[in-house]
Tab-separated table of C-alpha atoms and ligand atoms in Angstrom:
chain	number	residue	atom	x	y	z
A	53	MET	CA	80.045	-153.355	-63.981
A	54	ASN	CA	78.957	-154.617	-67.354
A	55	LEU	CA	79.413	-152.237	-70.217
A	56	SER	CA	76.316	-151.421	-72.229
A	57	SER	CA	76.326	-152.719	-75.795
A	58	THR	CA	76.988	-149.160	-77.007
A	59	GLU	CA	80.017	-148.859	-74.718
A	60	THR	CA	81.345	-152.244	-75.828
A	61	ALA	CA	80.967	-151.203	-79.458
A	62	THR	CA	82.849	-147.993	-78.599
A	63	THR	CA	85.688	-150.007	-77.012
A	64	GLN	CA	85.860	-152.126	-80.178
A	65	SER	CA	85.904	-149.155	-82.534
A	66	ARG	CA	88.576	-147.552	-80.319
A	67	LYS	CA	90.798	-150.587	-80.936
A	68	ALA	CA	90.244	-150.259	-84.699
A	69	ASP	CA	90.992	-146.500	-84.491
A	70	HIS	CA	94.235	-147.180	-82.612
A	71	ILE	CA	95.551	-149.498	-85.318
A	72	ARG	CA	94.497	-147.152	-88.133
A	73	ILE	CA	95.951	-144.048	-86.465
A	74	CYS	CA	99.202	-145.783	-85.494
A	75	LEU	CA	99.693	-146.866	-89.103
A	76	GLU	CA	98.547	-143.699	-90.868
A	77	ALA	CA	99.386	-140.730	-88.632
A	78	ASP	CA	102.701	-139.531	-87.241
A	79	VAL	CA	102.327	-140.621	-83.613
A	80	GLN	CA	105.963	-141.099	-82.716
A	81	CYS	CA	107.678	-138.813	-80.192
A	82	HIS	CA	109.855	-136.224	-81.896
A	83	GLN	CA	111.346	-134.220	-79.044
A	84	ALA	CA	111.530	-136.958	-76.413
A	85	THR	CA	113.933	-139.826	-77.136
A	86	ASN	CA	114.399	-143.284	-75.640
A	87	GLY	CA	117.611	-141.942	-74.031
A	88	LEU	CA	119.775	-144.721	-75.449
A	89	GLU	CA	121.528	-142.350	-77.862
A	90	ARG	CA	123.507	-141.177	-74.837
A	91	TYR	CA	125.329	-144.526	-74.764
A	92	ARG	CA	127.625	-146.431	-77.092
A	93	PHE	CA	129.432	-149.733	-76.980
A	94	THR	CA	133.202	-150.146	-76.900
A	95	HIS	CA	134.113	-151.994	-80.087
A	96	HIS	CA	136.171	-155.169	-79.834
A	97	CYS	CA	138.296	-155.696	-82.929
A	98	LEU	CA	139.331	-159.144	-81.686
A	99	PRO	CA	136.350	-160.921	-80.197
A	100	GLU	CA	137.537	-164.226	-78.707
A	101	LEU	CA	134.422	-165.858	-80.111
A	102	ASP	CA	132.977	-167.867	-82.947
A	103	TYR	CA	129.812	-165.990	-84.028
A	104	GLN	CA	127.893	-169.257	-84.216
A	105	ASP	CA	128.446	-169.866	-80.490
A	106	ILE	CA	126.629	-166.686	-79.460
A	107	ASP	CA	123.668	-167.544	-77.266
A	108	LEU	CA	120.685	-165.164	-77.129
A	109	SER	CA	118.596	-167.359	-74.866
A	110	THR	CA	117.467	-166.150	-71.456
A	111	ASN	CA	114.972	-166.916	-68.710
A	112	PHE	CA	112.161	-164.596	-67.732
A	113	LEU	CA	109.509	-165.355	-65.118
A	114	ASP	CA	110.631	-168.995	-65.095
A	115	LYS	CA	110.274	-169.528	-68.813
A	116	LYS	CA	113.071	-169.930	-71.338
A	117	LEU	CA	113.138	-167.490	-74.266
A	118	GLY	CA	115.091	-167.954	-77.496
A	119	ALA	CA	115.987	-164.247	-77.466
A	120	PRO	CA	115.416	-161.373	-75.015
A	121	LEU	CA	112.473	-160.053	-77.023
A	122	LEU	CA	108.872	-159.249	-76.203
A	123	ILE	CA	106.214	-158.458	-78.777
A	124	SER	CA	104.576	-155.725	-76.719
A	125	SER	CA	100.873	-155.634	-75.853
A	126	MET	CA	98.828	-154.151	-78.674
A	127	THR	CA	95.569	-155.437	-79.863
A	128	GLY	CA	92.574	-157.725	-80.126
A	129	GLY	CA	88.808	-157.326	-80.394
A	130	THR	CA	88.309	-156.982	-84.167
A	131	PRO	CA	88.890	-159.388	-87.070
A	132	GLN	CA	91.929	-157.358	-88.227
A	133	ALA	CA	93.334	-157.406	-84.690
A	134	GLY	CA	92.770	-161.162	-84.530
A	135	MET	CA	94.791	-161.607	-87.713
A	136	ILE	CA	97.592	-159.418	-86.330
A	137	ASN	CA	97.698	-161.400	-83.086
A	138	GLN	CA	97.771	-164.678	-84.986
A	139	ARG	CA	100.730	-163.601	-87.149
A	140	LEU	CA	102.635	-162.288	-84.135
A	141	ALA	CA	101.971	-165.439	-82.112
A	142	LYS	CA	103.220	-167.768	-84.849
A	143	VAL	CA	106.532	-165.937	-85.011
A	144	ALA	CA	106.763	-165.759	-81.209
A	145	GLN	CA	106.350	-169.537	-81.154
A	146	LYS	CA	108.922	-170.107	-83.934
A	147	TYR	CA	111.664	-168.147	-82.149
A	148	GLN	CA	110.418	-168.581	-78.562
A	149	LEU	CA	109.809	-164.873	-77.957
A	150	ALA	CA	107.498	-163.452	-75.287
A	151	MET	CA	104.250	-161.825	-76.388
A	152	GLY	CA	101.478	-159.659	-74.968
A	153	VAL	CA	98.038	-158.860	-76.341
A	154	GLY	CA	96.110	-155.597	-76.114
A	155	SER	CA	93.720	-154.700	-73.323
A	156	GLN	CA	91.214	-157.545	-72.990
A	157	ARG	CA	88.418	-155.438	-71.562
A	158	VAL	CA	86.421	-155.837	-74.751
A	159	ALA	CA	86.776	-159.632	-74.583
A	160	VAL	CA	85.770	-159.753	-70.928
A	161	GLU	CA	82.611	-157.815	-71.819
A	162	LYS	CA	81.931	-159.498	-75.130
A	163	PRO	CA	82.905	-163.193	-75.074
A	164	GLU	CA	82.273	-163.580	-78.820
A	165	VAL	CA	85.422	-161.547	-79.581
A	166	ALA	CA	87.609	-163.476	-77.108
A	167	ASP	CA	88.913	-165.575	-79.981
A	168	THR	CA	90.723	-162.558	-81.485
A	169	PHE	CA	92.966	-162.607	-78.389
A	170	ALA	CA	93.208	-166.374	-77.898
A	171	VAL	CA	96.594	-167.030	-79.468
A	172	ARG	CA	97.670	-169.930	-77.273
A	173	LYS	CA	96.659	-172.373	-80.009
A	174	TYR	CA	99.283	-170.807	-82.312
A	175	ALA	CA	101.902	-170.484	-79.606
A	176	PRO	CA	101.620	-173.373	-77.152
A	177	ASP	CA	104.979	-172.814	-75.432
A	178	ILE	CA	105.621	-169.080	-75.342
A	179	LEU	CA	105.667	-166.706	-72.404
A	180	LEU	CA	102.299	-165.041	-72.926
A	181	PHE	CA	100.918	-161.984	-71.136
A	182	ALA	CA	97.264	-161.102	-70.586
A	183	ASN	CA	96.470	-157.374	-70.382
A	184	LEU	CA	94.017	-155.109	-68.581
A	185	GLY	CA	94.084	-151.438	-67.612
A	186	ALA	CA	94.878	-151.029	-63.915
A	187	VAL	CA	92.415	-148.136	-63.704
A	188	GLN	CA	89.574	-150.558	-64.450
A	189	LEU	CA	90.081	-151.815	-60.878
A	190	ASN	CA	88.374	-148.563	-59.827
A	191	TYR	CA	85.518	-149.198	-62.248
A	192	ASP	CA	84.215	-152.486	-60.844
A	193	TYR	CA	86.858	-154.760	-62.279
A	194	GLY	CA	88.382	-157.245	-59.849
A	195	LEU	CA	89.579	-160.792	-59.431
A	196	GLU	CA	86.833	-162.302	-61.584
A	197	GLN	CA	87.573	-160.167	-64.663
A	198	CYS	CA	91.330	-160.679	-64.275
A	199	LEU	CA	90.850	-164.450	-64.094
A	200	ARG	CA	88.700	-164.294	-67.217
A	201	ALA	CA	91.391	-162.368	-69.129
A	202	ILE	CA	94.027	-164.879	-67.982
A	203	ASP	CA	91.834	-167.824	-68.928
A	204	ILE	CA	91.170	-166.532	-72.479
A	205	LEU	CA	94.899	-166.563	-73.129
A	206	GLN	CA	96.030	-169.340	-70.806
A	207	ALA	CA	98.467	-166.601	-69.860
A	208	ASP	CA	101.667	-166.953	-67.863
A	209	ALA	CA	101.355	-163.485	-66.316
A	210	LEU	CA	98.893	-160.591	-66.245
A	211	ILE	CA	100.023	-157.141	-67.324
A	212	LEU	CA	98.195	-154.294	-65.609
A	213	HIS	CA	98.877	-151.204	-67.695
A	214	LEU	CA	99.121	-147.750	-66.158
A	215	ASN	CA	98.071	-145.010	-68.586
A	216	PRO	CA	97.033	-141.870	-66.665
A	217	LEU	CA	98.062	-139.476	-69.449
A	218	GLN	CA	96.130	-141.389	-72.100
A	219	GLU	CA	93.027	-141.412	-69.896
A	220	CYS	CA	93.321	-137.622	-69.489
A	221	ILE	CA	93.242	-137.072	-73.222
A	222	GLN	CA	90.952	-139.731	-74.616
A	223	PRO	CA	87.240	-139.009	-74.872
A	224	ARG	CA	85.466	-140.135	-71.673
A	225	GLY	CA	88.737	-141.455	-70.191
A	226	ASP	CA	88.660	-143.244	-66.830
A	227	LYS	CA	90.523	-140.835	-64.596
A	228	ASN	CA	89.967	-142.103	-61.072
A	229	PHE	CA	93.324	-143.625	-60.121
A	230	TYR	CA	92.795	-143.131	-56.366
A	231	GLY	CA	93.730	-146.198	-54.291
A	232	ILE	CA	94.694	-148.365	-57.301
A	233	ILE	CA	97.915	-149.473	-55.638
A	234	ASP	CA	96.003	-151.287	-52.872
A	235	LYS	CA	93.895	-153.083	-55.451
A	236	ILE	CA	97.009	-154.126	-57.356
A	237	ALA	CA	98.440	-155.450	-54.067
A	238	GLU	CA	95.298	-157.507	-53.447
A	239	LEU	CA	95.452	-159.006	-56.942
A	240	CYS	CA	99.124	-159.862	-56.507
A	241	ILE	CA	98.129	-161.997	-53.535
A	242	LYS	CA	94.998	-163.566	-55.012
A	243	LEU	CA	95.931	-164.267	-58.633
A	244	PRO	CA	97.490	-167.637	-59.453
A	245	ILE	CA	100.062	-166.085	-61.819
A	246	PRO	CA	102.474	-163.129	-61.562
A	247	VAL	CA	101.368	-159.534	-62.143
A	248	ILE	CA	103.464	-157.192	-64.311
A	249	ALA	CA	103.067	-153.406	-64.043
A	250	LYS	CA	103.504	-151.604	-67.364
A	251	GLU	CA	103.241	-148.052	-68.661
A	252	VAL	CA	102.209	-147.343	-72.248
A	253	GLY	CA	104.947	-144.908	-73.333
A	254	ASN	CA	105.409	-142.389	-70.510
A	255	GLY	CA	107.734	-144.436	-68.313
A	256	ILE	CA	107.912	-145.706	-64.723
A	257	SER	CA	110.181	-143.892	-62.263
A	258	ASP	CA	112.212	-145.491	-59.471
A	259	VAL	CA	109.774	-144.087	-56.898
A	260	MET	CA	106.730	-145.568	-58.652
A	261	ALA	CA	108.605	-148.840	-59.205
A	262	GLU	CA	109.353	-149.071	-55.500
A	263	LYS	CA	105.652	-148.650	-54.724
A	264	LEU	CA	104.677	-151.273	-57.281
A	265	ILE	CA	107.299	-153.737	-56.069
A	266	GLY	CA	106.067	-153.117	-52.517
A	267	ALA	CA	102.569	-153.999	-53.729
A	268	GLY	CA	103.886	-157.336	-54.942
A	269	VAL	CA	104.273	-157.019	-58.709
A	270	ALA	CA	106.600	-159.681	-60.102
A	271	ALA	CA	108.023	-157.592	-62.939
A	272	ILE	CA	108.003	-154.098	-64.412
A	273	ASP	CA	107.770	-153.029	-68.059
A	274	VAL	CA	108.962	-149.428	-68.110
A	275	ALA	CA	107.408	-148.468	-71.500
A	276	GLY	CA	109.195	-145.126	-71.550
A	277	THR	CA	109.209	-142.228	-73.995
A	278	GLY	CA	110.858	-142.101	-77.358
A	279	GLY	CA	108.476	-144.193	-79.419
A	280	THR	CA	104.730	-144.312	-79.815
A	281	SER	CA	103.117	-141.326	-78.100
A	282	TRP	CA	99.644	-142.112	-76.780
A	283	ALA	CA	99.048	-138.399	-76.323
A	284	LYS	CA	99.499	-138.047	-80.073
A	285	VAL	CA	97.330	-141.085	-80.832
A	286	GLU	CA	94.525	-139.710	-78.686
A	287	SER	CA	94.859	-136.212	-80.151
A	288	GLU	CA	94.121	-137.822	-83.528
A	289	ARG	CA	90.897	-139.259	-82.028
A	290	ALA	CA	89.946	-136.014	-80.285
A	291	GLU	CA	86.298	-135.051	-80.339
A	292	ASN	CA	86.968	-131.407	-79.531
A	293	ALA	CA	89.645	-128.718	-79.473
A	294	LEU	CA	90.459	-129.240	-75.792
A	295	GLN	CA	91.300	-132.919	-76.257
A	296	ARG	CA	93.305	-132.167	-79.407
A	297	ARG	CA	95.306	-129.491	-77.641
A	298	LEU	CA	95.946	-131.675	-74.575
A	299	GLY	CA	97.292	-134.416	-76.832
A	300	ARG	CA	99.646	-132.045	-78.612
A	301	THR	CA	100.855	-130.318	-75.438
A	302	PHE	CA	101.749	-133.635	-73.812
A	303	ALA	CA	103.020	-135.379	-76.971
A	304	ASP	CA	106.529	-135.849	-75.543
A	305	TRP	CA	105.675	-136.134	-71.830
A	306	GLY	CA	107.375	-138.696	-69.653
A	307	LEU	CA	110.564	-140.455	-68.659
A	308	SER	CA	112.909	-141.937	-71.213
A	309	THR	CA	113.265	-145.680	-71.444
A	310	ALA	CA	116.987	-145.458	-70.599
A	311	GLU	CA	116.461	-143.372	-67.455
A	312	CYS	CA	113.695	-145.706	-66.258
A	313	ILE	CA	115.942	-148.748	-66.613
A	314	THR	CA	118.943	-147.212	-64.857
A	315	SER	CA	116.955	-145.636	-62.029
A	316	ILE	CA	114.868	-148.753	-61.341
A	317	ARG	CA	117.924	-151.046	-61.488
A	318	ALA	CA	119.634	-148.825	-58.943
A	319	ILE	CA	116.901	-149.393	-56.357
A	320	ALA	CA	115.787	-152.916	-57.336
A	321	PRO	CA	118.745	-155.009	-58.516
A	322	ASP	CA	116.713	-158.205	-58.824
A	323	ILE	CA	113.282	-157.198	-60.162
A	324	PRO	CA	112.597	-158.757	-63.575
A	325	LEU	CA	112.701	-155.698	-65.812
A	326	ILE	CA	111.362	-155.160	-69.319
A	327	ALA	CA	112.723	-152.275	-71.379
A	328	SER	CA	110.283	-150.857	-73.905
A	329	GLY	CA	109.249	-147.585	-75.458
A	330	GLY	CA	110.892	-146.402	-78.650
A	331	LEU	CA	113.158	-149.413	-79.179
A	332	ARG	CA	113.521	-149.744	-82.929
A	333	HIS	CA	116.383	-152.173	-83.568
A	334	GLY	CA	118.562	-154.774	-81.925
A	335	LEU	CA	121.218	-152.196	-81.075
A	336	ASP	CA	118.617	-150.423	-78.887
A	337	VAL	CA	117.794	-153.813	-77.353
A	338	GLY	CA	121.472	-154.541	-76.705
A	339	LYS	CA	121.935	-151.187	-74.973
A	340	ALA	CA	118.795	-151.655	-72.865
A	341	ILE	CA	120.042	-155.043	-71.721
A	342	ALA	CA	123.534	-153.756	-71.007
A	343	LEU	CA	121.874	-151.065	-68.850
A	344	GLY	CA	120.165	-153.753	-66.772
A	345	ALA	CA	116.915	-154.779	-68.450
A	346	ASN	CA	116.277	-158.524	-68.745
A	347	ILE	CA	114.277	-158.422	-71.964
A	348	ALA	CA	113.097	-155.718	-74.365
A	349	GLY	CA	109.695	-155.055	-75.935
A	350	LEU	CA	108.745	-153.472	-79.250
A	351	ALA	CA	105.204	-152.549	-80.259
A	352	MET	CA	104.986	-150.298	-83.331
A	353	PRO	CA	107.586	-152.149	-85.455
A	354	PHE	CA	105.701	-155.425	-84.898
A	355	LEU	CA	102.358	-153.762	-85.656
A	356	LYS	CA	103.645	-152.510	-89.014
A	357	ALA	CA	105.120	-155.890	-89.905
A	358	ALA	CA	102.014	-157.828	-88.865
A	359	THR	CA	99.666	-155.653	-90.916
A	360	ASN	CA	101.988	-156.249	-93.850
A	361	SER	CA	102.383	-160.056	-93.881
A	362	GLN	CA	103.329	-163.153	-91.934
A	363	GLU	CA	106.723	-163.096	-93.673
A	364	ALA	CA	107.335	-159.495	-92.617
A	365	VAL	CA	106.928	-160.439	-88.940
A	366	ASP	CA	109.305	-163.358	-89.407
A	367	GLU	CA	111.826	-161.105	-91.122
A	368	LEU	CA	111.617	-158.488	-88.366
A	369	ALA	CA	112.274	-161.115	-85.688
A	370	GLN	CA	115.274	-162.427	-87.635
A	371	VAL	CA	116.708	-158.940	-88.176
A	372	LEU	CA	116.329	-158.035	-84.501
A	373	MET	CA	118.056	-161.237	-83.421
A	374	ALA	CA	120.903	-160.686	-85.928
A	375	GLU	CA	121.355	-157.147	-84.595
A	376	ILE	CA	121.500	-158.310	-80.968
A	377	LYS	CA	123.983	-161.038	-81.952
A	378	THR	CA	126.118	-158.426	-83.699
A	379	VAL	CA	126.179	-156.359	-80.500
A	380	LEU	CA	127.370	-159.406	-78.565
A	381	PHE	CA	129.956	-160.381	-81.181
A	382	CYS	CA	131.442	-156.911	-81.592
A	383	THR	CA	131.681	-156.396	-77.844
A	384	GLY	CA	133.296	-159.806	-77.354
A	385	ASN	CA	130.448	-161.299	-75.324
A	386	GLN	CA	128.947	-164.747	-75.864
A	387	THR	CA	125.872	-164.359	-73.667
A	388	LEU	CA	123.508	-161.643	-72.491
A	389	GLU	CA	124.751	-162.111	-68.915
A	390	GLN	CA	128.308	-161.474	-70.036
A	391	LEU	CA	127.176	-158.350	-71.881
A	392	GLN	CA	125.592	-157.037	-68.679
A	393	SER	CA	128.719	-157.496	-66.598
A	394	SER	CA	131.226	-156.560	-69.305
A	395	GLY	CA	131.207	-152.800	-68.902
A	396	SER	CA	131.065	-152.576	-72.706
A	397	LEU	CA	128.473	-149.804	-72.643
A	398	ILE	CA	129.816	-146.337	-72.048
A	399	THR	CA	128.317	-142.873	-72.112
A	400	ARG	CA	129.111	-140.767	-75.158
B	581	FMN	C1	98.203	-150.190	-81.775
B	581	FMN	C2	98.706	-150.227	-80.366
B	581	FMN	C3	97.852	-150.589	-79.336
B	581	FMN	C4	98.298	-150.653	-78.018
B	581	FMN	N1	97.449	-151.096	-77.026
B	581	FMN	C5	97.947	-151.347	-75.790
B	581	FMN	C6	97.156	-151.996	-74.799
B	581	FMN	O1	95.984	-152.315	-75.020
B	581	FMN	N2	97.713	-152.248	-73.578
B	581	FMN	C7	99.021	-151.888	-73.294
B	581	FMN	O2	99.509	-152.178	-72.194
B	581	FMN	N3	99.771	-151.234	-74.199
B	581	FMN	C8	99.283	-150.977	-75.431
B	581	FMN	N4	100.077	-150.367	-76.376
B	581	FMN	C9	101.361	-149.764	-75.949
B	581	FMN	C10	102.568	-150.636	-76.277
B	581	FMN	O3	102.508	-151.879	-75.623
B	581	FMN	C11	103.885	-149.923	-75.931
B	581	FMN	O4	103.991	-149.773	-74.537
B	581	FMN	C12	104.002	-148.541	-76.557
B	581	FMN	O5	103.452	-148.540	-77.863
B	581	FMN	C13	105.460	-148.101	-76.674
B	581	FMN	O6	106.218	-149.006	-77.457
B	581	FMN	P1	106.701	-148.650	-78.952
B	581	FMN	O7	107.370	-147.323	-78.877
B	581	FMN	O8	107.595	-149.782	-79.318
B	581	FMN	O9	105.471	-148.599	-79.824
B	581	FMN	C14	99.646	-150.301	-77.712
B	581	FMN	C15	100.506	-149.912	-78.756
B	581	FMN	C16	100.074	-149.874	-80.075
B	581	FMN	C17	101.040	-149.461	-81.150
């Protein structure tokens, strides 16, 4: 299905709305948390370590990262979004972080905006994720559109995001999710690169993860509650009272990031696992990794920094890495692997 020019323009203005609303309105969860506040680290007053020997590097989907950090999927499709992606990509390249872009539907439909997503030229080596909504597979998207999204980015993996709540609230949302899992399974076989299943802030349970892993996804990004609430974002874009009320009622709906990580790790010890949703500093990242995630993604903090300046993104990356290093140092662990097996994280 090709979108009409009006629909494509709507998709573009939606992307602009999302950035504006995320920056100007209060769209963070207030009642739901990321769940990590239930844990704390045991402090080591005598770490047998020289701080400078701490190693944040890790491997994810066969690529080496300088730190266990992902700049989560956010945007593209407008000149402002292009500038944001460029700033994020330059910092991802500098520190060898992973990065995603926002849903590329608009670029698939409108090739002239593809450049606002095409960050490979700024980040030749990074682990880079393409992005499409899984529900589009029920609206005439298939292998061809996925390959196009991958090609625009020269991506290492394709994220298919799962956002049923957002689709319920947003004007004219795509709500037919019937049979999507079989289409994901087909793509996992036919695509030349791995597929990652990701939520957008409502979390992925162990039961859903098992289904997705059975379908062949190579990794899961839990994107749990506690941070940006897409119900709140969409209630700010509501065209009528019903949509506004739905957004407010479901503002804190979902599974916390911490419970997603622990429950998925319990049933899938080896699946590459991304923690995200409400992570706001390197201490959150350290806890998520100690709970069993391989890397951790942040969206909103990187959006704010990137709309500010190139330097602000650089500073944020440096602060996050210093915070993760401090977790390792003060728990007496030199590497992320050691942190995971150290038993340093305890419940409060
Ligand atoms: C402005 C903005 C746009 C987003 N667009 C997408 C998207 O197109 N695809 C996607 O998978 N997630 C998208 N997300 C969701 C994030 O990747 C992330 O899962 C969610 O915001 C929770 O992380 P946070 O609490 O760190 O913000 C977007 C987030 C923001 C802030």
